[in-house]
GROMACS .gro file of C-alpha atoms in nm:
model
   83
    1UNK     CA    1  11.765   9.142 -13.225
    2UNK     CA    2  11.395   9.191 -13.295
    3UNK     CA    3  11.149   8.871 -13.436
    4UNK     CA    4  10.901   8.931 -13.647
    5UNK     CA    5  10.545   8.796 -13.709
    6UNK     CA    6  10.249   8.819 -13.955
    7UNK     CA    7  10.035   8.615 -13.702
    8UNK     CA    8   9.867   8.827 -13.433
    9UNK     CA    9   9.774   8.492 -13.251
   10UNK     CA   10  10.161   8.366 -13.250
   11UNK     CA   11  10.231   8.727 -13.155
   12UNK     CA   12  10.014   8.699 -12.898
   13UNK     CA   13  10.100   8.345 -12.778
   14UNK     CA   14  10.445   8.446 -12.709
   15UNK     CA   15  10.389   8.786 -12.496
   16UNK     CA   16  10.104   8.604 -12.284
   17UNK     CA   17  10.213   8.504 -11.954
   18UNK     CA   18   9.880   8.412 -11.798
   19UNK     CA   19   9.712   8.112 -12.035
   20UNK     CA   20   9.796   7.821 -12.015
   21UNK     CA   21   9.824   7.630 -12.376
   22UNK     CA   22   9.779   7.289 -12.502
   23UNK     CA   23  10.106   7.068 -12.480
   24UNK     CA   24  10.226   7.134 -12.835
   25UNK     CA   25  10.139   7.528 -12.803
   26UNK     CA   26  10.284   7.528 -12.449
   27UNK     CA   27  10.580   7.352 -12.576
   28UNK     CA   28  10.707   7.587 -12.895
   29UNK     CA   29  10.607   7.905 -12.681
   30UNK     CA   30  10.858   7.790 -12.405
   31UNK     CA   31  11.124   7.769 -12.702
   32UNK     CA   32  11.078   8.033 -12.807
   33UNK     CA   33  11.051   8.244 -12.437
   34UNK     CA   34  11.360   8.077 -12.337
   35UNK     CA   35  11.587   8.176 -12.660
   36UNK     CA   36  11.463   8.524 -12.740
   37UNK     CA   37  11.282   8.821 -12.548
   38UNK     CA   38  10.950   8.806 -12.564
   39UNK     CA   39  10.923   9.204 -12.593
   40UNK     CA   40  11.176   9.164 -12.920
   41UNK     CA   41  10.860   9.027 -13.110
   42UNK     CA   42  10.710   9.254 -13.339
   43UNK     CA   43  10.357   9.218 -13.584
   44UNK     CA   44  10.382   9.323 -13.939
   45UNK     CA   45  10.156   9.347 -14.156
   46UNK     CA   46  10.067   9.046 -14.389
   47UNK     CA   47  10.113   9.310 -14.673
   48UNK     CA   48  10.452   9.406 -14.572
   49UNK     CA   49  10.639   9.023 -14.532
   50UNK     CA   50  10.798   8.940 -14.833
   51UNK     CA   51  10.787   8.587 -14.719
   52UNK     CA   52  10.410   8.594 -14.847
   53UNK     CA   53  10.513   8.734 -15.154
   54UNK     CA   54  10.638   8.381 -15.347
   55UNK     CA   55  10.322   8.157 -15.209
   56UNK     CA   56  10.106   8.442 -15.303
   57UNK     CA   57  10.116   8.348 -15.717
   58UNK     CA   58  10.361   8.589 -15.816
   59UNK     CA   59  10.541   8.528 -16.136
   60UNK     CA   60  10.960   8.499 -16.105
   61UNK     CA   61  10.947   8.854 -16.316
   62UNK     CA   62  10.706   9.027 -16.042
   63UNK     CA   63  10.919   8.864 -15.754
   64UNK     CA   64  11.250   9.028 -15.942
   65UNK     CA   65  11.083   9.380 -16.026
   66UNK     CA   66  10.821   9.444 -15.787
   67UNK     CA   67  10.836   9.256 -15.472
   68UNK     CA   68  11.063   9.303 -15.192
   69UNK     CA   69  11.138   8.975 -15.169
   70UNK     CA   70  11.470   8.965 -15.239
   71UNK     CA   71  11.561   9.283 -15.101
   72UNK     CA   72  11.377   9.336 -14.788
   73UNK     CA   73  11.082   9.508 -14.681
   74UNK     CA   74  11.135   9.951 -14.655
   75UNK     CA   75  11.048   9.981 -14.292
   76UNK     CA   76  11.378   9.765 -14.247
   77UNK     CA   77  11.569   9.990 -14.428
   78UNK     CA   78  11.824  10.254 -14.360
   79UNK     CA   79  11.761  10.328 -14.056
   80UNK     CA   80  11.789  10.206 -13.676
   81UNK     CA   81  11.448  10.001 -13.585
   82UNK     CA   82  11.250  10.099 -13.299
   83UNK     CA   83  10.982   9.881 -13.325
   0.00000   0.00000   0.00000
C-alpha cells in the first residue's frame, strides 16, 4: 500500500520522529504512524491529484474530458509503483 499527499508539511509531519507536536497534531500523526508505514507516504504534486481538480472551478464537461479525475492520475497507471 502506498499513501499519498499534496501537503509537504503533512508529508513531513508523518516521517518526523524527533518534534514533538501540539496535542491535536500529535494526536492524528500517531493514527496515522500506528495504521500505515510511515515510509509508504509519498508527495505528489498539487498538479497531479485529481482530488484538486473538482474544488479547482472546473466545469462537469472539463472534469469528464480533460481531468483525471475520474480515471486516475498517469503516474498510477500501468505499471508497478516504486515511489
Amino acid at each position: 500500500e502506498y499513501f499519498h499527499t499534496d501537503s509537504q508539511v503533512v508529508l513531513g509531519y508523518i516521517k518526523n520522529e524527533a518534534r514533538r507536536f501540539h496535542l491535536f497534531v500529535a494526536n492524528r500523526v500517531q493514527k496515522i504512524r500506528e495504521i500505515s508505514d510511515p515510509n509508504a507516504w509519498i508527495y505528489v504534486d498539487t498538479h497531479q491529484n485529481p482530488a484538486d481538480d473538482a474544488s479547482r472551478g472546473l466545469t462537469a464537461r472539463q472534469l469528464l474530458e480533460g481531468s483525471c479525475w475520474l480515471t486516475g492520475p498517469e503516474f498510477l497507471k500501468g505499471r508497478s509503483f516504486q515511489g
